[in-house]
Each structure stands twice: as C-alpha cells, then as structure tokens.
Amino acid sequence: MSSDVIPAALVRRLRTTSAVTDEDIKAVDALPFSVREYPAERNIVSDGQRATECCLIIKGFCARSKTTSEGRQQILSIHIPGEIPDLMSLHLHVMDHDLSTLTPCTLGFINHDALRLLHRRQPNLADMFWRDTLIDAAMFREWIVNVGQRPAPARLAHVIVELRERLKVIGRIEGNSFEMPLTQEQIGEALGITAVHANRVIKQLRQEGIVAFHRGRVEVLDENKLLELAGFDGRYLHLSPAL
Amino acid sequence: MARFHFHIEENGRLIPDEEGKEFFSGDQVRKEAIATGASIAREAFMTGSPCRVVIDVREEDAPFLRVSITLDIEEKDEG
C-alpha cells in the first residue's frame, strides 16, 4: 500500500474538522505506519494493556467497549476509517477499555515515540490531534445522553444518523444507504438493551418506513422521519474548524 | 445449545420473532426474557398506550416460559 493511501481518510477528516496546512498534511503522510490486517471481532488493544502504539483505521469498522464484572458488555463508540480510536493511549498509558474490530480491518499502527516527535516538531499538529480527542469526548457525552435519556427507537435513530454524518466526511455514503456492520447483539450492546429488544426496535423502524437493515447496511427510507425521531443536532461532532 | 424465539405481545398485538437466538442455559433465557420484558414495558408504559407486555418464549415451537408485565395504577380519589 503506498503511503498516500494509508492516511487518506484521516487527511480528509482533518481537512474537514481542523484548519490544517499543506505542511501538516505532508507530515501526516510521512508518519511511519506499520500496516497489519485483522479479522472481524478481534481485540486490537485490551482493557489493562500497556499500549506502545496508536492505531489508525485504514479499512473496516471498529468499536470500543467495556465489560462489567458480571460480564455485560457496553459498546462505547463505533469507529470508521480515518479515525485513531486509541489516540488517548499516547498520554493514558494503560488501557481502561477494549478496542476491537467489528469487521475485517486494515490498520496502520503508529509508534508513540514517532507521534511524540511529530507533536514536538509541529505543534499545530499536536493541537489538531488534541482537538481530535476532545471531539471524541464530545461524542461520548452525546452517547451518554443517548443511552441514558432517549427511548430505544430514538437511540437507534441517533446512532444511525451520527454514523452517517461521519461516513459522509470520508465519502462513504452511496445514495441513501451506508455500512453499519453491527449484529443485533452488538446493536443491543450499543444501546444498552437486550438483543431481543434491539430486534424489536429494528423491526419497528422498518415497519414505520424509517430505515431498513440489510446485511450490515442501513437504508434510509424516510429522511424526515429519521431526523425527527433521532432529535439530531450535529454540533457536537464539530465538523468544521469554526465549530 | 438450543434456539429460542421471543415473541412479544403489547396489549394483545403480537410481534413474532422468526429468527430466534441461541442460548446455553435456561437461566440465560429467563434473564433475557425478564430484561427484555422490563425494558420494553418501561418504554411502552412511559409513552402511554400499552399497559400489558408479554414475552412468550418458545424453544422451537414448544412453549418454554412466559413473562407478563402489567401496569396497574390506582389514583387516589380526589372527591
């Protein structure tokens, strides 16, 4: 894989969310990524592990999750190409949750030392990555509101709209459909409900003509109904340097 | 491991579960049925319409267990 393909989605995202210069982009392109292939549903870095590198998603979908002492799993976030879901491990040395693949993934690992050196040489990039982790935190705040306060159908609608808005940035929407490769079980774990309840909610959204799931893809059937149900306000994604 | 179907009834309206889900033990099935019934009932009761939610669990076609949750409100008579 040529070096300009590795961070392509990352560069595209950074250009949307931050005021980056061509010099910044050149430095990101020059980062020494070590590319590895992972199968679906495999831990990349586990709760309690000491991390020495960060992982850029080049291809595929990942999720972060945490498991309670009773063995109940909560999905905390869904991640798409162009994101570095464990960027915080640069400063938080021992993982406090799991990062795993949802689908087969191509991942680009960047050594912490290389990233630290880049930050020292180009403080503008350090600011940009800092902003990235702050947006990450903003997304967690929204996730808490979603799981804690919205009824299950609205919860699912919100996760769907958020994922779509993020996929839009990296040009991964085809017409009115896009990838959402989560099983019923995983949708339940993301929404904090049982798999059986998740199944009922998926059926309800289909019956009401809002969205349909087919084999890891979501098709939007009625845009207005979807937005109304989700109560979505995308400001928290900060998808422009001005926000 | 056996496959169980969780049919949901809300105020008598049936939402069938064609796919079903596999479980290792009857205890897991019981927990899934109670947790599902409670979370569906919570939302249904809050939105106002149904006042009875039933989870009818079948192992293939044979009845396995039923969880029934009913909302019963007694308001104090102001008169």
mmCIF file of C-alpha atoms in Angstrom:
data_model
loop_
_atom_site.group_PDB
_atom_site.id
_atom_site.type_symbol
_atom_site.label_atom_id
_atom_site.label_comp_id
_atom_site.label_asym_id
_atom_site.label_seq_id
_atom_site.Cartn_x
_atom_site.Cartn_y
_atom_site.Cartn_z
ATOM 1 C CA MET A 1 0.000 0.000 0.000
ATOM 2 C CA SER A 2 1.513 3.354 -0.993
ATOM 3 C CA SER A 3 2.000 5.874 1.778
ATOM 4 C CA ASP A 4 -0.523 8.354 0.354
ATOM 5 C CA VAL A 5 -3.341 5.799 0.655
ATOM 6 C CA ILE A 6 -2.712 4.964 4.321
ATOM 7 C CA PRO A 7 -3.788 8.232 5.932
ATOM 8 C CA ALA A 8 -6.146 9.296 3.067
ATOM 9 C CA ALA A 9 -9.338 9.109 5.155
ATOM 10 C CA LEU A 10 -7.550 10.701 8.133
ATOM 11 C CA VAL A 11 -6.378 13.601 5.957
ATOM 12 C CA ARG A 12 -9.866 14.026 4.532
ATOM 13 C CA ARG A 13 -11.337 14.143 8.019
ATOM 14 C CA LEU A 14 -8.693 16.533 9.372
ATOM 15 C CA ARG A 15 -9.289 18.878 6.448
ATOM 16 C CA THR A 16 -12.978 18.993 7.389
ATOM 17 C CA THR A 17 -12.663 19.353 11.155
ATOM 18 C CA SER A 18 -9.460 21.393 11.570
ATOM 19 C CA ALA A 19 -7.613 24.259 9.945
ATOM 20 C CA VAL A 20 -4.703 22.200 8.602
ATOM 21 C CA THR A 21 -1.968 23.419 6.264
ATOM 22 C CA ASP A 22 -0.369 21.523 3.371
ATOM 23 C CA GLU A 23 2.759 21.222 5.506
ATOM 24 C CA ASP A 24 0.723 19.482 8.258
ATOM 25 C CA ILE A 25 -0.708 17.058 5.716
ATOM 26 C CA LYS A 26 2.777 16.285 4.381
ATOM 27 C CA ALA A 27 3.931 15.433 7.921
ATOM 28 C CA VAL A 28 0.914 13.159 8.494
ATOM 29 C CA ASP A 29 1.611 11.431 5.174
ATOM 30 C CA ALA A 30 5.219 10.856 6.233
ATOM 31 C CA LEU A 31 4.294 9.121 9.534
ATOM 32 C CA PRO A 32 5.811 5.613 9.715
ATOM 33 C CA PHE A 33 2.659 3.452 9.718
ATOM 34 C CA SER A 34 3.062 -0.277 10.184
ATOM 35 C CA VAL A 35 0.139 -1.838 8.306
ATOM 36 C CA ARG A 36 -1.496 -5.034 9.614
ATOM 37 C CA GLU A 37 -4.633 -6.962 8.690
ATOM 38 C CA TYR A 38 -7.075 -8.038 11.413
ATOM 39 C CA PRO A 39 -10.016 -10.450 11.213
ATOM 40 C CA ALA A 40 -13.501 -9.425 12.428
ATOM 41 C CA GLU A 41 -14.304 -9.344 16.152
ATOM 42 C CA ARG A 42 -10.708 -9.411 17.357
ATOM 43 C CA ASN A 43 -9.257 -7.272 20.165
ATOM 44 C CA ILE A 44 -6.690 -4.736 18.937
ATOM 45 C CA VAL A 45 -5.796 -3.499 22.395
ATOM 46 C CA SER A 46 -7.392 -4.764 25.604
ATOM 47 C CA ASP A 47 -8.513 -3.284 28.899
ATOM 48 C CA GLY A 48 -5.495 -3.254 31.254
ATOM 49 C CA GLN A 49 -2.910 -3.496 28.472
ATOM 50 C CA ARG A 50 0.024 -1.057 28.250
ATOM 51 C CA ALA A 51 -0.039 0.464 24.762
ATOM 52 C CA THR A 52 3.076 1.497 22.827
ATOM 53 C CA GLU A 53 1.391 2.488 19.580
ATOM 54 C CA CYS A 54 -1.807 4.085 18.282
ATOM 55 C CA CYS A 55 -3.937 2.589 15.574
ATOM 56 C CA LEU A 56 -5.336 4.340 12.505
ATOM 57 C CA ILE A 57 -8.269 2.572 10.841
ATOM 58 C CA ILE A 58 -7.463 2.356 7.124
ATOM 59 C CA LYS A 59 -10.255 -0.048 6.182
ATOM 60 C CA GLY A 60 -13.114 -1.563 8.181
ATOM 61 C CA PHE A 61 -15.075 -0.769 11.328
ATOM 62 C CA CYS A 62 -14.016 -0.970 14.997
ATOM 63 C CA ALA A 63 -15.717 -0.452 18.361
ATOM 64 C CA ARG A 64 -14.633 0.464 21.852
ATOM 65 C CA SER A 65 -16.310 -1.359 24.715
ATOM 66 C CA LYS A 66 -16.174 -2.104 28.394
ATOM 67 C CA THR A 67 -17.333 -5.239 30.224
ATOM 68 C CA THR A 68 -18.803 -5.217 33.751
ATOM 69 C CA SER A 69 -17.748 -7.703 36.440
ATOM 70 C CA GLU A 70 -20.972 -9.649 35.664
ATOM 71 C CA GLY A 71 -19.824 -9.979 32.049
ATOM 72 C CA ARG A 72 -22.262 -7.482 30.486
ATOM 73 C CA GLN A 73 -20.686 -5.620 27.593
ATOM 74 C CA GLN A 74 -21.388 -1.964 26.743
ATOM 75 C CA ILE A 75 -20.276 -0.673 23.342
ATOM 76 C CA LEU A 76 -18.977 2.865 23.919
ATOM 77 C CA SER A 77 -18.335 4.027 20.363
ATOM 78 C CA ILE A 78 -18.186 2.881 16.750
ATOM 79 C CA HIS A 79 -15.152 3.802 14.634
ATOM 80 C CA ILE A 80 -14.664 4.197 10.891
ATOM 81 C CA PRO A 81 -11.712 4.651 8.511
ATOM 82 C CA GLY A 82 -9.663 7.789 9.139
ATOM 83 C CA GLU A 83 -10.090 7.624 12.925
ATOM 84 C CA ILE A 84 -7.455 6.838 15.576
ATOM 85 C CA PRO A 85 -9.702 5.416 18.319
ATOM 86 C CA ASP A 86 -6.869 4.857 20.821
ATOM 87 C CA LEU A 87 -5.112 8.198 20.338
ATOM 88 C CA MET A 88 -5.516 8.840 24.083
ATOM 89 C CA SER A 89 -3.115 5.931 24.796
ATOM 90 C CA LEU A 90 -0.306 8.339 23.883
ATOM 91 C CA HIS A 91 -0.915 10.010 27.269
ATOM 92 C CA LEU A 92 -3.035 7.446 29.172
ATOM 93 C CA HIS A 93 -0.587 4.559 29.273
ATOM 94 C CA VAL A 94 -2.753 1.644 30.430
ATOM 95 C CA MET A 95 -5.977 0.960 28.508
ATOM 96 C CA ASP A 96 -9.207 1.405 30.528
ATOM 97 C CA HIS A 97 -11.416 -0.290 27.895
ATOM 98 C CA ASP A 98 -11.161 -2.622 24.897
ATOM 99 C CA LEU A 99 -10.679 -1.612 21.270
ATOM 100 C CA SER A 100 -11.715 -4.329 18.832
ATOM 101 C CA THR A 101 -12.603 -4.875 15.192
ATOM 102 C CA LEU A 102 -16.251 -5.278 14.110
ATOM 103 C CA THR A 103 -15.327 -6.296 10.536
ATOM 104 C CA PRO A 104 -12.070 -7.442 8.923
ATOM 105 C CA CYS A 105 -9.825 -4.369 9.145
ATOM 106 C CA THR A 106 -6.660 -2.909 7.694
ATOM 107 C CA LEU A 107 -4.966 -0.985 10.497
ATOM 108 C CA GLY A 108 -1.990 1.380 10.426
ATOM 109 C CA PHE A 109 -0.056 1.392 13.697
ATOM 110 C CA ILE A 110 1.985 4.456 14.666
ATOM 111 C CA ASN A 111 4.582 4.141 17.362
ATOM 112 C CA HIS A 112 4.037 6.512 20.314
ATOM 113 C CA ASP A 113 7.616 7.807 20.017
ATOM 114 C CA ALA A 114 7.077 8.760 16.354
ATOM 115 C CA LEU A 115 3.853 10.552 17.251
ATOM 116 C CA ARG A 116 5.516 12.393 20.159
ATOM 117 C CA LEU A 117 8.345 13.526 17.896
ATOM 118 C CA LEU A 118 5.834 14.786 15.320
ATOM 119 C CA HIS A 119 3.972 16.741 18.018
ATOM 120 C CA ARG A 120 7.221 18.417 19.180
ATOM 121 C CA ARG A 121 8.263 19.326 15.651
ATOM 122 C CA GLN A 122 4.828 20.545 14.571
ATOM 123 C CA PRO A 123 2.813 21.964 17.461
ATOM 124 C CA ASN A 124 -0.001 22.762 15.025
ATOM 125 C CA LEU A 125 -0.455 19.019 14.521
ATOM 126 C CA ALA A 126 -0.317 18.414 18.273
ATOM 127 C CA ASP A 127 -3.183 20.928 18.632
ATOM 128 C CA MET A 128 -5.077 19.194 15.869
ATOM 129 C CA PHE A 129 -4.783 15.760 17.493
ATOM 130 C CA TRP A 130 -5.685 17.291 20.853
ATOM 131 C CA ARG A 131 -8.825 18.701 19.247
ATOM 132 C CA ASP A 132 -9.493 15.237 17.845
ATOM 133 C CA THR A 133 -9.529 13.656 21.324
ATOM 134 C CA LEU A 134 -11.786 16.483 22.562
ATOM 135 C CA ILE A 135 -14.267 15.747 19.775
ATOM 136 C CA ASP A 136 -14.042 12.123 20.875
ATOM 137 C CA ALA A 137 -15.062 13.223 24.386
ATOM 138 C CA ALA A 138 -17.939 15.302 22.938
ATOM 139 C CA MET A 139 -19.181 12.186 21.178
ATOM 140 C CA PHE A 140 -19.057 10.249 24.457
ATOM 141 C CA ARG A 141 -21.174 12.966 26.133
ATOM 142 C CA GLU A 142 -23.768 12.562 23.397
ATOM 143 C CA TRP A 143 -23.583 8.749 23.736
ATOM 144 C CA ILE A 144 -24.336 9.057 27.498
ATOM 145 C CA VAL A 145 -27.367 11.269 26.801
ATOM 146 C CA ASN A 146 -28.477 8.805 24.155
ATOM 147 C CA VAL A 147 -28.252 5.701 26.311
ATOM 148 C CA GLY A 148 -29.483 7.409 29.475
ATOM 149 C CA GLN A 149 -32.365 9.512 28.212
ATOM 150 C CA ARG A 150 -33.712 8.633 24.767
ATOM 151 C CA PRO A 151 -36.282 5.863 24.203
ATOM 152 C CA ALA A 152 -34.795 2.871 22.354
ATOM 153 C CA PRO A 153 -36.119 3.710 18.829
ATOM 154 C CA ALA A 154 -34.753 7.277 19.113
ATOM 155 C CA ARG A 155 -31.474 5.880 20.480
ATOM 156 C CA LEU A 156 -31.012 3.685 17.437
ATOM 157 C CA ALA A 157 -32.044 6.514 15.094
ATOM 158 C CA HIS A 158 -29.461 8.798 16.720
ATOM 159 C CA VAL A 159 -26.627 6.263 16.360
ATOM 160 C CA ILE A 160 -27.606 5.769 12.698
ATOM 161 C CA VAL A 161 -27.646 9.497 11.875
ATOM 162 C CA GLU A 162 -24.356 10.130 13.692
ATOM 163 C CA LEU A 163 -22.626 7.289 11.858
ATOM 164 C CA ARG A 164 -23.953 8.598 8.552
ATOM 165 C CA GLU A 165 -22.717 12.152 9.218
ATOM 166 C CA ARG A 166 -19.247 10.802 9.994
ATOM 167 C CA LEU A 167 -19.191 8.484 6.958
ATOM 168 C CA LYS A 168 -20.221 11.459 4.782
ATOM 169 C CA VAL A 169 -16.963 13.244 5.696
ATOM 170 C CA ILE A 170 -14.894 10.387 4.263
ATOM 171 C CA GLY A 171 -17.173 9.947 1.218
ATOM 172 C CA ARG A 172 -18.631 6.594 2.236
ATOM 173 C CA ILE A 173 -22.353 7.148 1.554
ATOM 174 C CA GLU A 174 -23.927 5.552 -1.513
ATOM 175 C CA GLY A 175 -27.278 7.160 -2.334
ATOM 176 C CA ASN A 176 -29.385 6.716 0.773
ATOM 177 C CA SER A 177 -27.510 3.730 2.158
ATOM 178 C CA PHE A 178 -24.302 3.132 4.080
ATOM 179 C CA GLU A 179 -22.449 0.486 6.086
ATOM 180 C CA MET A 180 -23.389 -0.215 9.704
ATOM 181 C CA PRO A 181 -21.863 -3.664 10.281
ATOM 182 C CA LEU A 182 -23.272 -4.422 13.733
ATOM 183 C CA THR A 183 -25.118 -7.603 14.672
ATOM 184 C CA GLN A 184 -28.405 -7.409 16.568
ATOM 185 C CA GLU A 185 -26.469 -8.358 19.685
ATOM 186 C CA GLN A 186 -23.985 -5.505 19.131
ATOM 187 C CA ILE A 187 -26.786 -3.001 18.443
ATOM 188 C CA GLY A 188 -28.241 -4.074 21.803
ATOM 189 C CA GLU A 189 -24.834 -3.577 23.458
ATOM 190 C CA ALA A 190 -24.510 -0.118 21.914
ATOM 191 C CA LEU A 191 -27.998 0.955 23.012
ATOM 192 C CA GLY A 192 -27.910 -0.687 26.455
ATOM 193 C CA ILE A 193 -30.828 -3.038 25.709
ATOM 194 C CA THR A 194 -31.076 -6.805 25.173
ATOM 195 C CA ALA A 195 -30.584 -8.325 21.712
ATOM 196 C CA VAL A 196 -34.277 -9.289 21.672
ATOM 197 C CA HIS A 197 -35.320 -5.697 22.439
ATOM 198 C CA ALA A 198 -32.896 -4.471 19.741
ATOM 199 C CA ASN A 199 -34.551 -6.829 17.270
ATOM 200 C CA ARG A 200 -37.967 -5.378 18.141
ATOM 201 C CA VAL A 201 -36.706 -1.793 17.668
ATOM 202 C CA ILE A 202 -35.109 -2.638 14.289
ATOM 203 C CA LYS A 203 -38.428 -4.154 13.182
ATOM 204 C CA GLN A 204 -40.369 -1.146 14.405
ATOM 205 C CA LEU A 205 -38.198 1.307 12.405
ATOM 206 C CA ARG A 206 -38.699 -0.903 9.321
ATOM 207 C CA GLN A 207 -42.479 -1.150 9.818
ATOM 208 C CA GLU A 208 -42.773 2.604 10.294
ATOM 209 C CA GLY A 209 -40.905 3.089 6.991
ATOM 210 C CA ILE A 210 -37.954 4.938 8.584
ATOM 211 C CA VAL A 211 -34.875 2.737 7.948
ATOM 212 C CA ALA A 212 -34.198 -0.838 6.831
ATOM 213 C CA PHE A 213 -31.208 -3.023 7.746
ATOM 214 C CA HIS A 214 -29.840 -5.490 5.225
ATOM 215 C CA ARG A 215 -26.657 -7.439 5.848
ATOM 216 C CA GLY A 216 -24.654 -4.807 7.671
ATOM 217 C CA ARG A 217 -26.049 -1.862 5.690
ATOM 218 C CA VAL A 218 -28.656 0.725 6.588
ATOM 219 C CA GLU A 219 -31.032 2.131 4.012
ATOM 220 C CA VAL A 220 -32.800 5.360 4.915
ATOM 221 C CA LEU A 221 -36.430 5.108 3.807
ATOM 222 C CA ASP A 222 -37.707 8.411 5.179
ATOM 223 C CA GLU A 223 -35.156 11.130 5.897
ATOM 224 C CA ASN A 224 -37.537 13.498 7.691
ATOM 225 C CA LYS A 225 -38.990 10.850 9.976
ATOM 226 C CA LEU A 226 -35.472 9.627 10.803
ATOM 227 C CA LEU A 227 -34.219 13.101 11.771
ATOM 228 C CA GLU A 228 -37.351 13.819 13.766
ATOM 229 C CA LEU A 229 -37.094 10.543 15.681
ATOM 230 C CA ALA A 230 -33.344 10.974 16.371
ATOM 231 C CA GLY A 231 -33.668 14.618 17.522
ATOM 232 C CA PHE A 232 -30.218 15.009 15.999
ATOM 233 C CA ASP A 233 -28.177 18.194 16.420
ATOM 234 C CA GLY A 234 -24.747 17.572 14.902
ATOM 235 C CA ARG A 235 -22.922 20.481 16.573
ATOM 236 C CA TYR A 236 -21.179 18.078 18.967
ATOM 237 C CA LEU A 237 -19.328 16.488 16.014
ATOM 238 C CA HIS A 238 -17.592 19.856 15.388
ATOM 239 C CA LEU A 239 -17.329 19.102 11.680
ATOM 240 C CA SER A 240 -15.821 22.472 10.766
ATOM 241 C CA PRO A 241 -12.811 24.395 12.113
ATOM 242 C CA ALA A 242 -15.242 27.191 13.063
ATOM 243 C CA LEU A 243 -17.283 24.954 15.381
ATOM 244 C CA MET B 1 -27.207 -25.068 22.870
ATOM 245 C CA ALA B 2 -30.805 -24.580 21.745
ATOM 246 C CA ARG B 3 -32.613 -21.920 19.732
ATOM 247 C CA PHE B 4 -35.299 -19.859 21.456
ATOM 248 C CA HIS B 5 -37.857 -17.493 19.956
ATOM 249 C CA PHE B 6 -39.021 -14.449 21.916
ATOM 250 C CA HIS B 7 -42.483 -13.447 20.722
ATOM 251 C CA ILE B 8 -43.591 -10.083 22.101
ATOM 252 C CA GLU B 9 -47.186 -9.085 22.803
ATOM 253 C CA GLU B 10 -48.048 -5.486 23.561
ATOM 254 C CA ASN B 11 -51.728 -5.032 24.512
ATOM 255 C CA GLY B 12 -52.501 -8.230 22.601
ATOM 256 C CA ARG B 13 -50.607 -7.132 19.439
ATOM 257 C CA LEU B 14 -48.113 -9.833 18.507
ATOM 258 C CA ILE B 15 -44.596 -9.099 17.268
ATOM 259 C CA PRO B 16 -43.280 -12.514 16.207
ATOM 260 C CA ASP B 17 -39.590 -13.415 16.429
ATOM 261 C CA GLU B 18 -38.854 -15.543 13.384
ATOM 262 C CA GLU B 19 -35.056 -15.717 13.689
ATOM 263 C CA GLY B 20 -34.690 -16.664 17.360
ATOM 264 C CA LYS B 21 -31.466 -16.698 19.314
ATOM 265 C CA GLU B 22 -29.273 -19.451 20.744
ATOM 266 C CA PHE B 23 -28.650 -19.852 24.473
ATOM 267 C CA PHE B 24 -26.542 -22.229 26.553
ATOM 268 C CA SER B 25 -28.845 -22.445 29.576
ATOM 269 C CA GLY B 26 -32.459 -21.991 30.645
ATOM 270 C CA ASP B 27 -31.278 -19.463 33.222
ATOM 271 C CA GLN B 28 -29.831 -17.232 30.454
ATOM 272 C CA VAL B 29 -33.160 -17.453 28.579
ATOM 273 C CA ARG B 30 -35.064 -16.470 31.717
ATOM 274 C CA LYS B 31 -32.760 -13.465 32.315
ATOM 275 C CA GLU B 32 -33.007 -12.331 28.666
ATOM 276 C CA ALA B 33 -36.843 -12.606 28.797
ATOM 277 C CA ILE B 34 -37.140 -10.620 32.044
ATOM 278 C CA ALA B 35 -34.656 -7.919 30.958
ATOM 279 C CA THR B 36 -36.375 -7.611 27.559
ATOM 280 C CA GLY B 37 -39.872 -7.511 29.060
ATOM 281 C CA ALA B 38 -38.854 -4.904 31.634
ATOM 282 C CA SER B 39 -37.150 -2.600 29.124
ATOM 283 C CA ILE B 40 -39.958 -2.864 26.549
ATOM 284 C CA ALA B 41 -42.568 -2.327 29.289
ATOM 285 C CA ARG B 42 -40.726 0.712 30.659
ATOM 286 C CA GLU B 43 -40.823 2.419 27.265
ATOM 287 C CA ALA B 44 -44.338 1.303 26.376
ATOM 288 C CA PHE B 45 -45.741 2.434 29.735
ATOM 289 C CA MET B 46 -43.985 5.814 29.519
ATOM 290 C CA THR B 47 -45.384 6.562 26.059
ATOM 291 C CA GLY B 48 -48.838 5.880 27.420
ATOM 292 C CA SER B 49 -50.533 3.308 25.265
ATOM 293 C CA PRO B 50 -49.981 -0.364 26.196
ATOM 294 C CA CYS B 51 -50.483 -1.483 29.778
ATOM 295 C CA ARG B 52 -49.550 -5.130 29.328
ATOM 296 C CA VAL B 53 -46.392 -6.606 27.829
ATOM 297 C CA VAL B 54 -45.884 -10.353 27.443
ATOM 298 C CA ILE B 55 -42.723 -12.132 26.338
ATOM 299 C CA ASP B 56 -43.698 -15.588 25.136
ATOM 300 C CA VAL B 57 -40.527 -17.671 24.824
ATOM 301 C CA ARG B 58 -40.621 -20.839 22.756
ATOM 302 C CA GLU B 59 -37.953 -23.469 22.282
ATOM 303 C CA GLU B 60 -38.504 -24.144 18.573
ATOM 304 C CA ASP B 61 -42.332 -24.455 18.729
ATOM 305 C CA ALA B 62 -42.754 -25.672 22.287
ATOM 306 C CA PRO B 63 -43.725 -23.151 24.999
ATOM 307 C CA PHE B 64 -40.734 -22.590 27.307
ATOM 308 C CA LEU B 65 -41.733 -19.660 29.529
ATOM 309 C CA ARG B 66 -43.916 -16.543 29.587
ATOM 310 C CA VAL B 67 -43.056 -13.255 31.270
ATOM 311 C CA SER B 68 -46.037 -10.986 31.742
ATOM 312 C CA ILE B 69 -45.774 -7.377 32.958
ATOM 313 C CA THR B 70 -48.863 -5.296 33.675
ATOM 314 C CA LEU B 71 -49.155 -1.616 34.544
ATOM 315 C CA ASP B 72 -51.680 -1.070 37.288
ATOM 316 C CA ILE B 73 -52.191 2.478 38.550
ATOM 317 C CA GLU B 74 -54.575 3.303 41.362
ATOM 318 C CA GLU B 75 -55.149 7.024 41.680
ATOM 319 C CA LYS B 76 -56.393 8.496 44.905
ATOM 320 C CA ASP B 77 -59.995 9.631 44.570
ATOM 321 C CA GLU B 78 -59.988 13.447 44.938
ATOM 322 C CA GLY B 79 -63.729 13.603 45.650
#
